[in-house]
Amino acid sequence: MRTSLFIVIILLSGCSAGIVHGLVNLAIVEPYLDRAIGIENQHMFASGEAKDTPQFWVEYYSYRAWQKGGQLLAGAILGTSIGALYGIVFGYARNILPGNSFIKKTLVLAAIMWVVLYLIPFAKYPSNPPTVGDPETIILRQTLYVLFIAISGFGALGFYQVYKRLKSRKMIAFIGYAGLMGMAFALMPQNPDAITAPMDLINGFRAVSLVGVSSFWLSVGLILGVLWQKLQPDKVKQSKFQ
Amino acid sequence: MSFSKEITLSKSSVPKVALLVLATIFAFGVFEVGFDQGQLFSIVFGEQAYADMYLHELTHDMRHAAGFPCH
Ligand SMILES: [Zn+2]
């Protein structure tokens, strides 16, 4: 394996897919964020925490412009880092993943990681727009979220080992993973925060944020697949060593 | 003969250096976007960072959109 080429194409595909994610968010998630923060502003005016003055709106819009610009930067940072994990797993799994081309293999792995690390945790702890989360419970919510993803991720790795060792009835490994996640689903506490915002805002936000994250996994799979196919960092020239 | 064995090994394994670099990037990036409440900047700027939370504000929308817990 050519180490630097391997690292570079992984970081490049993660970063580009992250920028795609940021662009999708700018287009479809931001309107929901604006609406949610609008509700927060109304709460602040009502409680006297802030005053509905022109000065407030000037500050508000420059602050929101800063946050919106951040979507792309944050997309690049998050994409690069999640892409790094994805690349590590691909490095180990590329020979056992199904598919007769690297693009099929990268897409299969992206689909698996999308389900295990995102979709299943999302079903238990769905995303929420601003105004829902209580600052008092942030540590608890972060702990629950990480724990659930860790159970799903390590559970999938563990049951893959079972799958490998089973000579027949390999379905047992899938049933085992489903059983583990069912238990985690039932036993782990719910998000403690009560939702006071309108449900159409919450559900709309969840739908677009799901589309955004899915666009990342699809892009990272495609881009890494194309780059790997073209550059093949694991191909060693025999003549070099002879 | 022993040489050709080394070639097959290097073809199939993930280099340790790459593993280290990628794992570090993963940890820092996910922490920064998903969980940081000002800790990273406070290393450089001290306590003031907690009040300002520049990085947090800049990565805030993505934190919500990517499904991480927030406010
Ligand atoms: Zn927030």
Short mmCIF file of C-alpha atoms and ligand atoms in Angstrom, two decimals:
data_model
loop_
_atom_site.label_atom_id
_atom_site.label_comp_id
_atom_site.label_asym_id
_atom_site.label_seq_id
_atom_site.Cartn_x
_atom_site.Cartn_y
_atom_site.Cartn_z
CA MET A 1 0.00 0.00 0.00
CA ARG A 2 1.31 3.44 -0.90
CA THR A 3 0.73 5.17 2.41
CA SER A 4 0.56 8.81 1.37
CA LEU A 5 -1.62 8.13 -1.68
CA PHE A 6 -3.94 6.02 0.49
CA ILE A 7 -4.28 8.85 3.05
CA VAL A 8 -4.68 11.56 0.40
CA ILE A 9 -7.49 9.90 -1.56
CA ILE A 10 -9.37 9.08 1.64
CA LEU A 11 -9.14 12.65 2.93
CA LEU A 12 -9.99 14.05 -0.48
CA SER A 13 -13.10 11.93 -0.89
CA GLY A 14 -14.27 12.65 2.69
CA CYS A 15 -13.68 16.38 2.28
CA SER A 16 -15.48 16.60 -1.09
CA ALA A 17 -18.42 14.54 0.16
CA GLY A 18 -18.57 16.80 3.23
CA ILE A 19 -18.78 19.88 1.02
CA VAL A 20 -21.62 18.22 -0.93
CA HIS A 21 -23.31 17.65 2.45
CA GLY A 22 -22.82 21.31 3.37
CA LEU A 23 -24.28 22.49 0.05
CA VAL A 24 -27.31 20.21 0.41
CA ASN A 25 -27.81 21.55 3.94
CA LEU A 26 -27.59 25.15 2.73
CA ALA A 27 -30.26 24.43 0.16
CA ILE A 28 -32.76 22.38 2.16
CA VAL A 29 -31.93 22.43 5.91
CA GLU A 30 -31.31 26.15 6.48
CA PRO A 31 -34.97 27.22 5.93
CA TYR A 32 -35.96 24.94 8.83
CA LEU A 33 -33.13 26.27 11.02
CA ASP A 34 -34.28 29.83 10.28
CA ARG A 35 -37.81 28.95 11.29
CA ALA A 36 -36.68 27.27 14.51
CA ILE A 37 -34.41 30.16 15.47
CA GLY A 38 -37.28 32.53 14.63
CA ILE A 39 -39.34 30.78 17.30
CA GLU A 40 -36.45 31.20 19.76
CA ASN A 41 -36.33 34.91 19.00
CA GLN A 42 -40.05 35.23 19.72
CA HIS A 43 -39.47 33.47 23.07
CA MET A 44 -36.65 35.88 23.90
CA PHE A 45 -38.84 38.90 23.08
CA ALA A 46 -41.69 37.49 25.14
CA SER A 47 -39.51 36.81 28.16
CA GLY A 48 -37.75 40.18 27.90
CA GLU A 49 -34.36 38.51 27.33
CA ALA A 50 -34.01 40.51 24.10
CA LYS A 51 -35.79 43.50 22.57
CA ASP A 52 -37.33 43.52 19.10
CA THR A 53 -35.21 46.47 17.86
CA PRO A 54 -33.49 47.16 14.50
CA GLN A 55 -30.19 46.73 16.36
CA PHE A 56 -31.22 43.18 17.36
CA TRP A 57 -31.96 42.21 13.75
CA VAL A 58 -28.69 43.67 12.44
CA GLU A 59 -26.78 41.53 14.94
CA TYR A 60 -29.02 38.55 14.31
CA TYR A 61 -28.50 38.54 10.54
CA SER A 62 -24.73 38.92 10.72
CA TYR A 63 -24.62 36.11 13.28
CA ARG A 64 -26.78 33.87 11.11
CA ALA A 65 -24.68 34.68 8.02
CA TRP A 66 -21.61 33.54 10.00
CA GLN A 67 -23.35 30.33 11.01
CA LYS A 68 -24.60 29.61 7.49
CA GLY A 69 -21.16 30.16 6.00
CA GLY A 70 -19.99 27.63 8.52
CA GLN A 71 -22.07 24.88 6.88
CA LEU A 72 -19.46 24.45 4.17
CA LEU A 73 -16.46 24.59 6.50
CA ALA A 74 -18.14 22.31 9.02
CA GLY A 75 -19.16 20.00 6.18
CA ALA A 76 -15.54 19.80 5.05
CA ILE A 77 -14.28 19.13 8.60
CA LEU A 78 -16.96 16.58 9.48
CA GLY A 79 -16.76 14.95 6.04
CA THR A 80 -12.99 14.61 6.25
CA SER A 81 -13.17 13.04 9.69
CA ILE A 82 -16.06 10.63 9.04
CA GLY A 83 -14.42 9.89 5.69
CA ALA A 84 -11.20 9.01 7.58
CA LEU A 85 -13.07 6.38 9.60
CA TYR A 86 -14.76 5.12 6.45
CA GLY A 87 -11.38 4.91 4.70
CA ILE A 88 -9.85 2.92 7.56
CA VAL A 89 -12.72 0.42 7.42
CA PHE A 90 -12.46 0.24 3.63
CA GLY A 91 -8.72 -0.39 3.90
CA TYR A 92 -9.39 -3.47 6.02
CA ALA A 93 -12.59 -4.63 4.34
CA ARG A 94 -11.91 -4.04 0.64
CA ASN A 95 -11.00 -7.66 -0.10
CA ILE A 96 -14.05 -9.12 1.61
CA LEU A 97 -16.68 -6.63 0.44
CA PRO A 98 -18.96 -7.93 -2.31
CA GLY A 99 -18.77 -6.36 -5.79
CA ASN A 100 -16.57 -6.87 -8.84
CA SER A 101 -15.36 -3.26 -8.97
CA PHE A 102 -14.02 -0.87 -6.35
CA ILE A 103 -16.96 1.48 -6.90
CA LYS A 104 -19.41 -1.29 -6.01
CA LYS A 105 -17.34 -2.18 -2.95
CA THR A 106 -17.11 1.43 -1.71
CA LEU A 107 -20.85 1.92 -2.22
CA VAL A 108 -21.70 -1.29 -0.35
CA LEU A 109 -19.52 -0.23 2.58
CA ALA A 110 -20.97 3.30 2.56
CA ALA A 111 -24.47 1.80 2.67
CA ILE A 112 -23.56 -0.48 5.60
CA MET A 113 -21.96 2.35 7.58
CA TRP A 114 -24.85 4.69 6.76
CA VAL A 115 -27.30 2.17 8.25
CA VAL A 116 -25.19 1.09 11.25
CA LEU A 117 -23.72 4.44 12.31
CA TYR A 118 -26.48 6.80 11.20
CA LEU A 119 -29.88 5.38 10.27
CA ILE A 120 -30.38 3.04 13.23
CA PRO A 121 -29.13 5.63 15.78
CA PHE A 122 -31.34 8.22 14.03
CA ALA A 123 -34.39 6.01 14.60
CA LYS A 124 -33.71 6.06 18.36
CA TYR A 125 -32.35 9.60 18.71
CA PRO A 126 -33.56 11.62 15.70
CA SER A 127 -32.05 15.00 14.90
CA ASN A 128 -33.72 18.10 16.31
CA PRO A 129 -33.72 21.73 15.18
CA PRO A 130 -32.72 24.49 17.62
CA THR A 131 -35.21 25.29 20.44
CA VAL A 132 -35.79 21.63 21.30
CA GLY A 133 -32.64 20.83 23.26
CA ASP A 134 -32.35 21.74 26.93
CA PRO A 135 -28.81 22.95 27.79
CA GLU A 136 -29.16 21.20 31.16
CA THR A 137 -29.35 17.77 29.51
CA ILE A 138 -26.68 18.19 26.82
CA ILE A 139 -24.08 15.91 28.48
CA LEU A 140 -26.67 13.18 29.01
CA ARG A 141 -27.91 13.45 25.42
CA GLN A 142 -24.39 13.38 24.00
CA THR A 143 -23.52 10.35 26.13
CA LEU A 144 -26.63 8.45 25.07
CA TYR A 145 -26.05 9.26 21.39
CA VAL A 146 -22.39 8.18 21.42
CA LEU A 147 -23.20 5.06 23.44
CA PHE A 148 -25.94 4.02 21.03
CA ILE A 149 -23.71 4.52 17.98
CA ALA A 150 -20.90 2.62 19.72
CA ILE A 151 -23.23 -0.31 20.52
CA SER A 152 -24.40 -0.38 16.91
CA GLY A 153 -20.89 -0.06 15.44
CA PHE A 154 -19.14 -2.57 17.70
CA GLY A 155 -22.19 -4.82 17.56
CA ALA A 156 -21.93 -4.91 13.77
CA LEU A 157 -18.19 -5.70 13.97
CA GLY A 158 -18.83 -8.41 16.57
CA PHE A 159 -21.61 -10.09 14.62
CA TYR A 160 -19.49 -9.91 11.49
CA GLN A 161 -16.97 -12.12 13.33
CA VAL A 162 -19.84 -14.51 14.13
CA TYR A 163 -20.94 -14.39 10.47
CA LYS A 164 -17.42 -15.32 9.33
CA ARG A 165 -17.22 -18.32 11.65
CA LEU A 166 -20.65 -19.73 10.85
CA LYS A 167 -20.47 -22.50 8.28
CA SER A 168 -24.18 -22.50 7.58
CA ARG A 169 -27.26 -20.55 8.59
CA LYS A 170 -25.36 -17.29 8.43
CA MET A 171 -28.67 -15.47 8.98
CA ILE A 172 -28.09 -16.08 12.70
CA ALA A 173 -25.52 -13.26 12.71
CA PHE A 174 -28.06 -10.77 11.31
CA ILE A 175 -30.68 -11.93 13.80
CA GLY A 176 -28.13 -11.53 16.59
CA TYR A 177 -27.35 -7.95 15.55
CA ALA A 178 -31.06 -7.16 15.25
CA GLY A 179 -31.64 -8.63 18.71
CA LEU A 180 -28.83 -6.56 20.22
CA MET A 181 -30.13 -3.35 18.64
CA GLY A 182 -33.70 -4.19 19.66
CA MET A 183 -32.52 -4.52 23.25
CA ALA A 184 -30.56 -1.26 23.12
CA PHE A 185 -33.62 0.38 21.60
CA ALA A 186 -35.91 -0.82 24.36
CA LEU A 187 -33.56 -0.40 27.32
CA MET A 188 -31.85 2.92 26.63
CA PRO A 189 -33.66 6.01 27.89
CA GLN A 190 -35.45 8.34 25.49
CA ASN A 191 -34.23 11.84 24.73
CA PRO A 192 -35.39 13.59 27.92
CA ASP A 193 -36.27 16.93 26.30
CA ALA A 194 -39.91 17.75 25.72
CA ILE A 195 -40.72 19.06 22.24
CA THR A 196 -42.69 22.31 22.30
CA ALA A 197 -42.06 23.42 18.72
CA PRO A 198 -44.69 22.57 16.07
CA MET A 199 -44.44 18.95 14.91
CA ASP A 200 -44.45 19.86 11.20
CA LEU A 201 -41.28 21.89 11.78
CA ILE A 202 -39.67 19.00 13.70
CA ASN A 203 -40.63 16.34 11.16
CA GLY A 204 -39.68 18.51 8.18
CA PHE A 205 -36.31 19.24 9.76
CA ARG A 206 -35.69 15.55 10.45
CA ALA A 207 -36.54 14.61 6.86
CA VAL A 208 -34.18 17.17 5.29
CA SER A 209 -31.35 16.45 7.73
CA LEU A 210 -31.68 12.75 6.83
CA VAL A 211 -31.44 13.62 3.14
CA GLY A 212 -28.34 15.72 3.87
CA VAL A 213 -26.45 13.01 5.77
CA SER A 214 -27.49 10.42 3.16
CA SER A 215 -26.06 12.65 0.42
CA PHE A 216 -22.74 12.53 2.29
CA TRP A 217 -22.62 8.72 2.43
CA LEU A 218 -23.62 8.36 -1.21
CA SER A 219 -20.99 10.92 -2.30
CA VAL A 220 -18.18 9.52 -0.18
CA GLY A 221 -18.86 6.03 -1.57
CA LEU A 222 -18.88 7.24 -5.17
CA ILE A 223 -15.84 9.51 -4.88
CA LEU A 224 -13.63 7.04 -3.00
CA GLY A 225 -14.69 4.30 -5.42
CA VAL A 226 -13.73 6.35 -8.47
CA LEU A 227 -10.43 7.52 -6.96
CA TRP A 228 -9.50 4.03 -5.77
CA GLN A 229 -10.33 2.51 -9.15
CA LYS A 230 -8.19 5.10 -10.93
CA LEU A 231 -5.20 5.29 -8.59
CA GLN A 232 -5.23 1.86 -6.87
CA PRO A 233 -3.04 2.75 -3.87
CA ASP A 234 -2.69 -0.92 -2.93
CA LYS A 235 -1.16 -1.93 -6.24
CA VAL A 236 2.57 -2.48 -5.79
CA LYS A 237 4.77 -2.49 -8.85
CA GLN A 238 6.52 -5.86 -8.81
CA SER A 239 9.52 -4.55 -10.74
CA LYS A 240 10.38 -2.17 -7.91
CA PHE A 241 11.18 -5.09 -5.66
CA GLN A 242 12.88 -7.44 -8.06
CA MET B 1 11.26 -15.73 -1.98
CA SER B 2 10.94 -13.96 1.32
CA PHE B 3 10.73 -10.71 -0.61
CA SER B 4 7.65 -11.73 -2.57
CA LYS B 5 5.99 -12.63 0.72
CA GLU B 6 6.57 -9.08 1.96
CA ILE B 7 4.97 -7.68 -1.16
CA THR B 8 1.76 -9.63 -0.66
CA LEU B 9 1.62 -8.51 2.95
CA SER B 10 2.08 -4.83 2.12
CA LYS B 11 -0.61 -5.11 -0.53
CA SER B 12 -3.28 -6.24 1.84
CA SER B 13 -2.63 -4.42 5.11
CA VAL B 14 -3.41 -0.87 6.13
CA PRO B 15 -0.15 0.97 6.97
CA LYS B 16 0.16 1.77 10.69
CA VAL B 17 1.07 5.39 9.94
CA ALA B 18 -2.07 5.81 7.83
CA LEU B 19 -4.16 4.26 10.58
CA LEU B 20 -2.73 6.68 13.14
CA VAL B 21 -3.16 9.77 10.93
CA LEU B 22 -6.72 8.89 9.89
CA ALA B 23 -7.84 7.90 13.39
CA THR B 24 -6.50 11.20 14.79
CA ILE B 25 -8.29 13.22 12.11
CA PHE B 26 -11.48 11.28 12.79
CA ALA B 27 -11.34 11.93 16.53
CA PHE B 28 -10.54 15.65 16.27
CA GLY B 29 -13.02 16.41 13.50
CA VAL B 30 -15.98 14.59 15.00
CA PHE B 31 -15.27 16.08 18.41
CA GLU B 32 -15.01 19.58 16.96
CA VAL B 33 -18.19 19.52 14.89
CA GLY B 34 -20.24 17.13 17.00
CA PHE B 35 -19.38 17.79 20.63
CA ASP B 36 -17.04 20.71 21.32
CA GLN B 37 -18.44 23.36 23.65
CA GLY B 38 -15.41 25.63 23.42
CA GLN B 39 -12.75 23.25 24.76
CA LEU B 40 -10.54 23.31 21.64
CA PHE B 41 -10.22 27.09 21.49
CA SER B 42 -9.74 27.32 25.25
CA ILE B 43 -6.43 25.48 24.87
CA VAL B 44 -5.15 28.49 22.92
CA PHE B 45 -7.18 31.40 24.24
CA GLY B 46 -8.06 30.36 27.76
CA GLU B 47 -11.38 30.79 29.51
CA GLN B 48 -12.53 33.56 27.20
CA ALA B 49 -13.12 30.92 24.53
CA TYR B 50 -16.03 29.46 26.44
CA ALA B 51 -17.84 32.76 26.21
CA ASP B 52 -17.12 33.31 22.56
CA MET B 53 -17.30 29.78 21.21
CA TYR B 54 -16.28 30.85 17.71
CA LEU B 55 -15.82 27.36 16.41
CA HIS B 56 -19.04 26.23 17.98
CA GLU B 57 -21.01 28.99 16.28
CA LEU B 58 -19.35 28.28 12.96
CA THR B 59 -20.05 24.55 13.03
CA HIS B 60 -23.33 24.91 14.87
CA ASP B 61 -25.78 24.47 11.96
CA MET B 62 -23.99 21.35 10.77
CA ARG B 63 -24.17 19.90 14.28
CA HIS B 64 -27.96 20.09 14.20
CA ALA B 65 -28.22 18.98 10.57
CA ALA B 66 -25.92 15.98 11.02
CA GLY B 67 -28.00 14.74 13.96
CA PHE B 68 -25.73 15.52 16.91
CA PRO B 69 -27.40 16.62 20.14
CA CYS B 70 -27.39 20.40 20.65
CA HIS B 71 -29.63 23.13 22.03
ZN ZN C 1 -27.83 24.25 18.67
#
